């Protein structure tokens, strides 16, 4: 259990960087600067909130998210690592890996300027995680909080053999109404349709939402744009080190089965995930590292 007083003594900055114990006694850090406000849980180094100054929150957090040690928090930016989805062979291993349910230590906090705060977190695997993943692959997350939000997930292979990882920054975006938004940038991309037996299909035009949507777009390296006329907002999702883009909305029936989705909660969120999943899993050679990066920017819509 992180020592909040020690964190504030070492990294806190009055009115700018404040550590606290939030719901479920989970440690959080609130960041306020001229450009934005954000909150990050130390469990999972999970961004829970980001709002550029004067703008509505960009990141969605379920109103009934459950906060408990070792339980994934519904919303924000969960880190899926070192595997995406169910473990390839072990059904008892946690879905989406263990990064999002593990403690991450704060390594550094830096105010670059009055408008940008940079934080560095390092994953501290539990004994259980070491059993699930017996590889020397330390993970770090760099977060920049400003008028843009950027994250970079770094995996280093300190072992003597190649290691295959799949991963995602599983970002939940807040939208006015998922039935009226669309995603640009995936036209012509092949995708695995997890709602239709995993068939591979080809995207035609913008991605729109009228039912449960769960797709892994492959060989997808370009920028995506989430257009939300209801919020008069365009969200740009630029990424590096990512070959897959996952698009997800659970819709009515699936979300109704989740205790951390309010009824109709699915209407106000959509996941656009910078990932390396399925055929795009990444092999990290001994002594090498892999960097998965995203930059989110909100723009007005005239
Ligand atoms: O990214 C989409 C997905 O893989 C869906 O299949 C769904 O399982 C979602 O992630 C949420 O997973 P979670 O384990 O957070 O409930």
mmCIF file of C-alpha atoms and ligand atoms in Angstrom:
data_model
loop_
_atom_site.group_PDB
_atom_site.id
_atom_site.type_symbol
_atom_site.label_atom_id
_atom_site.label_comp_id
_atom_site.label_asym_id
_atom_site.label_seq_id
_atom_site.Cartn_x
_atom_site.Cartn_y
_atom_site.Cartn_z
ATOM 1 C CA UNK A 1 0.000 0.000 0.000
ATOM 2 C CA UNK A 2 1.759 3.224 -1.122
ATOM 3 C CA UNK A 3 2.535 5.792 1.592
ATOM 4 C CA UNK A 4 0.606 8.886 0.535
ATOM 5 C CA UNK A 5 2.510 11.251 2.823
ATOM 6 C CA UNK A 6 5.828 9.969 1.532
ATOM 7 C CA UNK A 7 4.646 10.389 -2.089
ATOM 8 C CA UNK A 8 3.512 13.956 -1.445
ATOM 9 C CA UNK A 9 6.775 14.745 0.311
ATOM 10 C CA UNK A 10 8.861 13.324 -2.523
ATOM 11 C CA UNK A 11 6.817 14.251 -5.610
ATOM 12 C CA UNK A 12 3.969 16.541 -4.531
ATOM 13 C CA UNK A 13 3.708 20.139 -5.719
ATOM 14 C CA UNK A 14 1.188 22.369 -3.931
ATOM 15 C CA UNK A 15 -1.955 22.855 -6.042
ATOM 16 C CA UNK A 16 -0.265 21.070 -8.985
ATOM 17 C CA UNK A 17 0.534 17.461 -8.027
ATOM 18 C CA UNK A 18 -1.327 15.874 -5.112
ATOM 19 C CA UNK A 19 -1.381 12.242 -4.017
ATOM 20 C CA UNK A 20 -4.377 10.936 -2.083
ATOM 21 C CA UNK A 21 -6.154 7.753 -1.151
ATOM 22 C CA UNK A 22 -9.253 7.500 -3.335
ATOM 23 C CA UNK A 23 -12.190 5.097 -3.487
ATOM 24 C CA UNK A 24 -11.336 1.546 -2.513
ATOM 25 C CA UNK A 25 -8.285 3.003 -0.723
ATOM 26 C CA UNK A 26 -6.510 3.094 -4.063
ATOM 27 C CA UNK A 27 -3.725 5.674 -4.290
ATOM 28 C CA UNK A 28 -4.303 8.379 -6.884
ATOM 29 C CA UNK A 29 -2.441 11.448 -8.073
ATOM 30 C CA UNK A 30 -4.279 14.593 -9.181
ATOM 31 C CA UNK A 31 -2.491 16.852 -11.652
ATOM 32 C CA UNK A 32 -3.559 20.420 -12.295
ATOM 33 C CA UNK A 33 -1.672 22.768 -14.574
ATOM 34 C CA UNK A 34 -2.540 25.717 -16.780
ATOM 35 C CA UNK A 35 -3.417 23.396 -19.684
ATOM 36 C CA UNK A 36 -5.354 20.541 -18.119
ATOM 37 C CA UNK A 37 -6.515 18.494 -15.167
ATOM 38 C CA UNK A 38 -5.982 14.768 -14.766
ATOM 39 C CA UNK A 39 -6.187 11.944 -12.249
ATOM 40 C CA UNK A 40 -4.140 8.743 -12.364
ATOM 41 C CA UNK A 41 -4.545 5.669 -10.162
ATOM 42 C CA UNK A 42 -1.248 4.087 -9.106
ATOM 43 C CA UNK A 43 -2.896 0.702 -9.563
ATOM 44 C CA UNK A 44 -2.312 0.119 -13.234
ATOM 45 C CA UNK A 45 -0.825 3.622 -13.682
ATOM 46 C CA UNK A 46 -4.333 4.121 -15.018
ATOM 47 C CA UNK A 47 -5.357 7.547 -16.243
ATOM 48 C CA UNK A 48 -8.899 7.988 -14.885
ATOM 49 C CA UNK A 49 -9.576 11.559 -15.951
ATOM 50 C CA UNK A 50 -8.203 14.112 -18.411
ATOM 51 C CA UNK A 51 -9.825 17.421 -19.291
ATOM 52 C CA UNK A 52 -7.984 20.161 -21.193
ATOM 53 C CA UNK A 53 -8.476 23.539 -19.493
ATOM 54 C CA UNK A 54 -11.923 24.939 -20.269
ATOM 55 C CA UNK A 55 -13.027 21.758 -22.069
ATOM 56 C CA UNK A 56 -15.260 18.841 -21.113
ATOM 57 C CA UNK A 57 -13.556 15.626 -19.911
ATOM 58 C CA UNK A 58 -12.162 13.594 -22.803
ATOM 59 C CA UNK A 59 -11.677 10.317 -20.933
ATOM 60 C CA UNK A 60 -14.754 8.387 -19.746
ATOM 61 C CA UNK A 61 -14.944 6.706 -16.324
ATOM 62 C CA UNK A 62 -17.942 4.538 -15.495
ATOM 63 C CA UNK A 63 -20.122 6.147 -12.802
ATOM 64 C CA UNK A 64 -20.290 2.695 -11.219
ATOM 65 C CA UNK A 65 -16.648 1.749 -11.683
ATOM 66 C CA UNK A 66 -15.492 -0.542 -8.883
ATOM 67 C CA UNK A 67 -12.332 0.474 -7.024
ATOM 68 C CA UNK A 68 -10.606 -2.401 -5.274
ATOM 69 C CA UNK A 69 -7.074 -3.741 -5.148
ATOM 70 C CA UNK A 70 -6.516 -6.205 -7.936
ATOM 71 C CA UNK A 71 -9.728 -5.385 -9.793
ATOM 72 C CA UNK A 72 -9.714 -3.652 -13.201
ATOM 73 C CA UNK A 73 -11.288 -0.182 -13.112
ATOM 74 C CA UNK A 74 -13.997 0.385 -15.769
ATOM 75 C CA UNK A 75 -12.968 3.364 -17.830
ATOM 76 C CA UNK A 76 -9.971 5.639 -18.148
ATOM 77 C CA UNK A 77 -6.949 4.148 -19.921
ATOM 78 C CA UNK A 78 -6.378 0.569 -18.723
ATOM 79 C CA UNK A 79 -3.013 -0.854 -19.762
ATOM 80 C CA UNK A 80 -3.495 -4.267 -21.348
ATOM 81 C CA UNK A 81 -0.095 -5.991 -21.046
ATOM 82 C CA UNK A 82 1.737 -8.335 -21.539
ATOM 83 C CA UNK A 83 -1.171 -9.973 -23.348
ATOM 84 C CA UNK A 84 -4.316 -8.525 -24.922
ATOM 85 C CA UNK A 85 -7.641 -10.269 -24.304
ATOM 86 C CA UNK A 86 -7.729 -13.734 -22.745
ATOM 87 C CA UNK A 87 -4.350 -15.403 -22.155
ATOM 88 C CA UNK A 88 -3.544 -17.506 -25.241
ATOM 89 C CA UNK A 89 -3.438 -20.774 -23.294
ATOM 90 C CA UNK A 90 -4.214 -20.277 -19.588
ATOM 91 C CA UNK A 91 -7.919 -19.606 -18.922
ATOM 92 C CA UNK A 92 -7.249 -18.843 -15.234
ATOM 93 C CA UNK A 93 -4.875 -15.966 -16.026
ATOM 94 C CA UNK A 94 -6.397 -12.439 -15.861
ATOM 95 C CA UNK A 95 -7.952 -11.023 -19.020
ATOM 96 C CA UNK A 96 -5.801 -8.351 -20.673
ATOM 97 C CA UNK A 97 -2.746 -9.317 -18.630
ATOM 98 C CA UNK A 98 -1.822 -8.102 -15.149
ATOM 99 C CA UNK A 99 -0.464 -4.565 -15.719
ATOM 100 C CA UNK A 100 -3.834 -2.900 -15.075
ATOM 101 C CA UNK A 101 -4.370 -4.762 -11.777
ATOM 102 C CA UNK A 102 -0.823 -4.333 -10.471
ATOM 103 C CA UNK A 103 0.824 -1.598 -8.426
ATOM 104 C CA UNK A 104 3.049 0.823 -10.357
ATOM 105 C CA UNK A 105 5.601 2.892 -8.440
ATOM 106 C CA UNK A 106 6.125 6.586 -9.144
ATOM 107 C CA UNK A 107 9.643 7.069 -10.497
ATOM 108 C CA UNK A 108 9.558 10.751 -11.418
ATOM 109 C CA UNK A 109 7.237 13.769 -11.616
ATOM 110 C CA UNK A 110 8.384 16.838 -13.545
ATOM 111 C CA UNK A 111 6.662 20.144 -14.304
ATOM 112 C CA UNK A 112 8.035 20.830 -17.780
ATOM 113 C CA UNK A 113 6.280 24.158 -17.869
ATOM 114 C CA UNK A 114 3.238 25.591 -16.190
ATOM 115 C CA UNK A 115 1.232 23.868 -18.879
ATOM 116 C CA UNK A 116 2.742 20.395 -18.929
ATOM 117 C CA UNK A 117 3.404 17.811 -16.239
ATOM 118 C CA UNK A 118 5.387 14.669 -16.992
ATOM 119 C CA UNK A 119 5.138 11.534 -14.868
ATOM 120 C CA UNK A 120 7.018 8.241 -15.045
ATOM 121 C CA UNK A 121 5.669 5.004 -13.521
ATOM 122 C CA UNK A 122 7.251 1.546 -13.262
ATOM 123 C CA UNK A 123 5.312 -1.734 -12.951
ATOM 124 C CA UNK A 124 5.945 -3.726 -9.784
ATOM 125 C CA UNK A 125 4.882 -7.295 -10.639
ATOM 126 C CA UNK A 126 3.360 -9.306 -7.791
ATOM 127 C CA UNK A 127 4.493 -12.861 -7.036
ATOM 128 C CA UNK A 128 1.388 -14.079 -8.899
ATOM 129 C CA UNK A 129 2.322 -11.947 -11.904
ATOM 130 C CA UNK A 130 5.831 -13.378 -11.910
ATOM 131 C CA UNK A 131 4.299 -16.845 -12.032
ATOM 132 C CA UNK A 132 2.019 -15.835 -14.913
ATOM 133 C CA UNK A 133 4.872 -14.144 -16.724
ATOM 134 C CA UNK A 134 8.344 -15.580 -15.908
ATOM 135 C CA UNK A 135 10.205 -13.120 -18.119
ATOM 136 C CA UNK A 136 12.600 -10.257 -17.283
ATOM 137 C CA UNK A 137 10.605 -7.578 -19.093
ATOM 138 C CA UNK A 138 10.278 -4.457 -16.929
ATOM 139 C CA UNK A 139 7.528 -2.067 -18.065
ATOM 140 C CA UNK A 140 7.417 1.696 -17.685
ATOM 141 C CA UNK A 141 4.750 4.270 -18.540
ATOM 142 C CA UNK A 142 5.542 7.867 -19.456
ATOM 143 C CA UNK A 143 2.566 10.261 -19.183
ATOM 144 C CA UNK A 144 2.449 13.877 -20.321
ATOM 145 C CA UNK A 145 -0.477 15.921 -19.035
ATOM 146 C CA UNK A 146 -1.078 19.118 -21.009
ATOM 147 C CA UNK A 147 -3.391 20.468 -23.674
ATOM 148 C CA UNK A 148 -2.622 17.126 -25.252
ATOM 149 C CA UNK A 149 -2.415 13.849 -23.363
ATOM 150 C CA UNK A 150 0.392 11.521 -24.333
ATOM 151 C CA UNK A 151 1.349 8.113 -23.021
ATOM 152 C CA UNK A 152 4.210 5.813 -23.899
ATOM 153 C CA UNK A 153 4.386 2.215 -22.682
ATOM 154 C CA UNK A 154 7.943 0.879 -22.759
ATOM 155 C CA UNK A 155 8.759 -2.827 -22.537
ATOM 156 C CA UNK A 156 12.422 -3.816 -22.090
ATOM 157 C CA UNK A 157 13.627 -7.374 -22.603
ATOM 158 C CA UNK A 158 16.466 -7.975 -20.125
ATOM 159 C CA UNK A 159 16.355 -11.715 -20.752
ATOM 160 C CA UNK A 160 18.363 -13.905 -23.137
ATOM 161 C CA UNK A 161 15.445 -15.058 -25.299
ATOM 162 C CA UNK A 162 12.942 -13.191 -27.486
ATOM 163 C CA UNK A 163 9.596 -12.441 -25.779
ATOM 164 C CA UNK A 164 6.254 -12.034 -27.583
ATOM 165 C CA UNK A 165 3.851 -9.480 -26.130
ATOM 166 C CA UNK A 166 0.437 -8.221 -27.140
ATOM 167 C CA UNK A 167 -0.814 -4.994 -25.631
ATOM 168 C CA UNK A 168 -3.216 -2.062 -25.770
ATOM 169 C CA UNK A 169 -3.790 1.342 -24.252
ATOM 170 C CA UNK A 170 -7.479 0.545 -23.799
ATOM 171 C CA UNK A 171 -8.763 4.114 -23.819
ATOM 172 C CA UNK A 172 -12.399 4.909 -23.045
ATOM 173 C CA UNK A 173 -13.446 8.182 -24.671
ATOM 174 C CA UNK A 174 -16.410 10.193 -23.432
ATOM 175 C CA UNK A 175 -18.989 10.880 -26.185
ATOM 176 C CA UNK A 176 -22.355 12.632 -26.362
ATOM 177 C CA UNK A 177 -24.059 9.571 -27.847
ATOM 178 C CA UNK A 178 -22.215 6.634 -29.409
ATOM 179 C CA UNK A 179 -25.086 6.264 -31.910
ATOM 180 C CA UNK A 180 -24.217 9.617 -33.456
ATOM 181 C CA UNK A 181 -20.404 9.636 -33.540
ATOM 182 C CA UNK A 182 -18.061 8.197 -36.143
ATOM 183 C CA UNK A 183 -14.399 7.276 -36.393
ATOM 184 C CA UNK A 184 -12.295 8.315 -39.386
ATOM 185 C CA UNK A 185 -8.971 6.808 -40.438
ATOM 186 C CA UNK A 186 -9.842 3.131 -40.760
ATOM 187 C CA UNK A 187 -11.424 3.119 -44.212
ATOM 188 C CA UNK A 188 -10.028 0.172 -46.202
ATOM 189 C CA UNK A 189 -8.456 -1.489 -43.136
ATOM 190 C CA UNK A 190 -8.935 -5.215 -42.529
ATOM 191 C CA UNK A 191 -10.404 -6.081 -39.146
ATOM 192 C CA UNK A 192 -11.218 -9.106 -37.023
ATOM 193 C CA UNK A 193 -14.891 -8.892 -36.107
ATOM 194 C CA UNK A 194 -15.134 -10.432 -32.613
ATOM 195 C CA UNK A 195 -18.899 -10.039 -32.694
ATOM 196 C CA UNK A 196 -19.157 -12.155 -35.853
ATOM 197 C CA UNK A 197 -17.119 -15.228 -35.035
ATOM 198 C CA UNK A 198 -13.771 -13.559 -35.559
ATOM 199 C CA UNK A 199 -14.306 -13.229 -39.305
ATOM 200 C CA UNK A 200 -11.881 -10.933 -41.110
ATOM 201 C CA UNK A 201 -13.647 -8.099 -42.942
ATOM 202 C CA UNK A 202 -12.751 -4.821 -44.655
ATOM 203 C CA UNK A 203 -13.795 -1.435 -43.272
ATOM 204 C CA UNK A 204 -15.791 0.680 -45.690
ATOM 205 C CA UNK A 205 -15.874 4.376 -44.830
ATOM 206 C CA UNK A 206 -16.128 5.754 -41.266
ATOM 207 C CA UNK A 207 -16.787 3.414 -38.330
ATOM 208 C CA UNK A 208 -20.294 4.016 -36.950
ATOM 209 C CA UNK A 209 -22.126 2.323 -34.086
ATOM 210 C CA UNK A 210 -25.558 0.663 -34.102
ATOM 211 C CA UNK A 211 -24.878 -2.551 -32.178
ATOM 212 C CA UNK A 212 -22.193 -4.256 -30.057
ATOM 213 C CA UNK A 213 -18.903 -3.448 -31.764
ATOM 214 C CA UNK A 214 -15.674 -5.287 -30.980
ATOM 215 C CA UNK A 215 -13.072 -5.095 -33.744
ATOM 216 C CA UNK A 216 -9.320 -5.463 -34.041
ATOM 217 C CA UNK A 217 -8.143 -3.472 -37.058
ATOM 218 C CA UNK A 218 -4.880 -4.918 -38.301
ATOM 219 C CA UNK A 219 -1.954 -3.186 -39.980
ATOM 220 C CA UNK A 220 -3.550 0.042 -38.760
ATOM 221 C CA UNK A 221 -0.835 2.587 -38.038
ATOM 222 C CA UNK A 222 -2.412 5.920 -38.997
ATOM 223 C CA UNK A 223 -4.188 8.617 -37.057
ATOM 224 C CA UNK A 224 -7.832 8.127 -36.142
ATOM 225 C CA UNK A 225 -10.325 10.899 -35.522
ATOM 226 C CA UNK A 226 -13.419 10.549 -33.350
ATOM 227 C CA UNK A 227 -16.014 13.030 -34.614
ATOM 228 C CA UNK A 228 -18.654 13.971 -32.037
ATOM 229 C CA UNK A 229 -21.126 16.552 -33.313
ATOM 230 C CA UNK A 230 -23.095 16.383 -30.067
ATOM 231 C CA UNK A 231 -20.091 17.662 -28.108
ATOM 232 C CA UNK A 232 -18.962 19.797 -31.069
ATOM 233 C CA UNK A 233 -15.601 18.031 -30.716
ATOM 234 C CA UNK A 234 -13.090 16.110 -32.762
ATOM 235 C CA UNK A 235 -10.613 13.876 -30.910
ATOM 236 C CA UNK A 236 -7.389 13.049 -32.690
ATOM 237 C CA UNK A 237 -5.721 9.741 -31.790
ATOM 238 C CA UNK A 238 -2.156 9.600 -33.120
ATOM 239 C CA UNK A 239 0.027 6.613 -32.278
ATOM 240 C CA UNK A 240 3.489 5.147 -32.654
ATOM 241 C CA UNK A 241 4.718 1.582 -32.236
ATOM 242 C CA UNK A 242 1.189 0.270 -32.747
ATOM 243 C CA UNK A 243 -0.018 -1.835 -35.674
ATOM 244 C CA UNK A 244 -3.526 -2.559 -34.401
ATOM 245 C CA UNK A 245 -6.466 -0.359 -33.502
ATOM 246 C CA UNK A 246 -9.227 -1.826 -31.349
ATOM 247 C CA UNK A 247 -12.708 -0.317 -31.459
ATOM 248 C CA UNK A 248 -15.173 -1.391 -28.771
ATOM 249 C CA UNK A 249 -18.609 -0.598 -27.500
ATOM 250 C CA UNK A 250 -20.435 -3.331 -25.533
ATOM 251 C CA UNK A 251 -23.903 -1.955 -26.410
ATOM 252 C CA UNK A 252 -27.033 -2.855 -24.464
ATOM 253 C CA UNK A 253 -26.941 -6.542 -23.561
ATOM 254 C CA UNK A 254 -23.234 -6.951 -22.858
ATOM 255 C CA UNK A 255 -23.009 -3.779 -20.756
ATOM 256 C CA UNK A 256 -26.155 -4.769 -18.819
ATOM 257 C CA UNK A 257 -24.279 -7.904 -17.668
ATOM 258 C CA UNK A 258 -21.425 -5.842 -16.218
ATOM 259 C CA UNK A 259 -21.790 -4.572 -12.657
ATOM 260 C CA UNK A 260 -19.595 -1.571 -13.451
ATOM 261 C CA UNK A 261 -21.739 -0.239 -16.300
ATOM 262 C CA UNK A 262 -24.830 1.778 -15.388
ATOM 263 C CA UNK A 263 -27.883 1.078 -17.514
ATOM 264 C CA UNK A 264 -27.380 2.847 -20.847
ATOM 265 C CA UNK A 265 -23.833 3.727 -19.742
ATOM 266 C CA UNK A 266 -22.664 2.341 -23.081
ATOM 267 C CA UNK A 267 -24.245 5.365 -24.812
ATOM 268 C CA UNK A 268 -21.602 7.771 -23.520
ATOM 269 C CA UNK A 269 -18.406 5.882 -24.264
ATOM 270 C CA UNK A 270 -16.395 4.380 -27.054
ATOM 271 C CA UNK A 271 -13.011 2.660 -26.842
ATOM 272 C CA UNK A 272 -10.367 3.467 -29.449
ATOM 273 C CA UNK A 273 -7.296 1.485 -28.441
ATOM 274 C CA UNK A 274 -3.746 1.798 -29.711
ATOM 275 C CA UNK A 275 -2.715 -1.826 -29.647
ATOM 276 C CA UNK A 276 -0.587 -4.664 -30.934
ATOM 277 C CA UNK A 277 -3.023 -7.560 -30.877
ATOM 278 C CA UNK A 278 -3.756 -10.828 -32.721
ATOM 279 C CA UNK A 279 -1.486 -11.080 -35.774
ATOM 280 C CA UNK A 280 0.220 -7.822 -34.728
ATOM 281 C CA UNK A 281 1.738 -9.235 -31.513
ATOM 282 C CA UNK A 282 5.263 -7.868 -31.012
ATOM 283 C CA UNK A 283 8.480 -9.843 -30.517
ATOM 284 C CA UNK A 284 11.010 -8.022 -28.301
ATOM 285 C CA UNK A 285 14.514 -9.352 -28.867
ATOM 286 C CA UNK A 286 16.929 -9.839 -25.956
ATOM 287 C CA UNK A 287 18.397 -6.499 -24.922
ATOM 288 C CA UNK A 288 15.851 -4.589 -27.025
ATOM 289 C CA UNK A 289 12.820 -2.524 -26.022
ATOM 290 C CA UNK A 290 9.419 -1.780 -27.548
ATOM 291 C CA UNK A 291 7.641 1.588 -27.228
ATOM 292 C CA UNK A 292 3.870 1.971 -27.759
ATOM 293 C CA UNK A 293 2.869 5.632 -27.824
ATOM 294 C CA UNK A 294 -0.308 7.687 -28.203
ATOM 295 C CA UNK A 295 -1.112 11.382 -28.337
ATOM 296 C CA UNK A 296 -4.713 12.545 -27.775
ATOM 297 C CA UNK A 297 -5.818 16.030 -28.842
ATOM 298 C CA UNK A 298 -9.289 17.566 -28.582
ATOM 299 C CA UNK A 299 -10.369 20.148 -31.158
ATOM 300 C CA UNK A 300 -13.525 22.213 -31.575
ATOM 301 C CA UNK A 301 -15.876 21.305 -34.395
ATOM 302 C CA UNK A 302 -17.138 24.250 -36.378
HETATM 303 O O1 LIG B 1 -10.897 -4.142 -26.181
HETATM 304 C C1 LIG B 1 -12.125 -4.798 -26.352
HETATM 305 C C2 LIG B 1 -12.199 -5.956 -25.371
HETATM 306 O O2 LIG B 1 -11.192 -6.912 -25.624
HETATM 307 C C3 LIG B 1 -13.600 -6.556 -25.443
HETATM 308 O O3 LIG B 1 -13.585 -7.846 -26.028
HETATM 309 C C4 LIG B 1 -14.051 -6.570 -23.981
HETATM 310 O O4 LIG B 1 -13.644 -7.754 -23.350
HETATM 311 C C5 LIG B 1 -13.306 -5.336 -23.457
HETATM 312 O O5 LIG B 1 -12.006 -5.477 -24.026
HETATM 313 C C6 LIG B 1 -13.329 -5.113 -21.981
HETATM 314 O O6 LIG B 1 -12.622 -6.110 -21.325
HETATM 315 P P1 LIG B 1 -12.619 -6.078 -19.690
HETATM 316 O O7 LIG B 1 -11.750 -7.221 -19.296
HETATM 317 O O8 LIG B 1 -12.061 -4.753 -19.287
HETATM 318 O O9 LIG B 1 -14.080 -6.193 -19.293
#
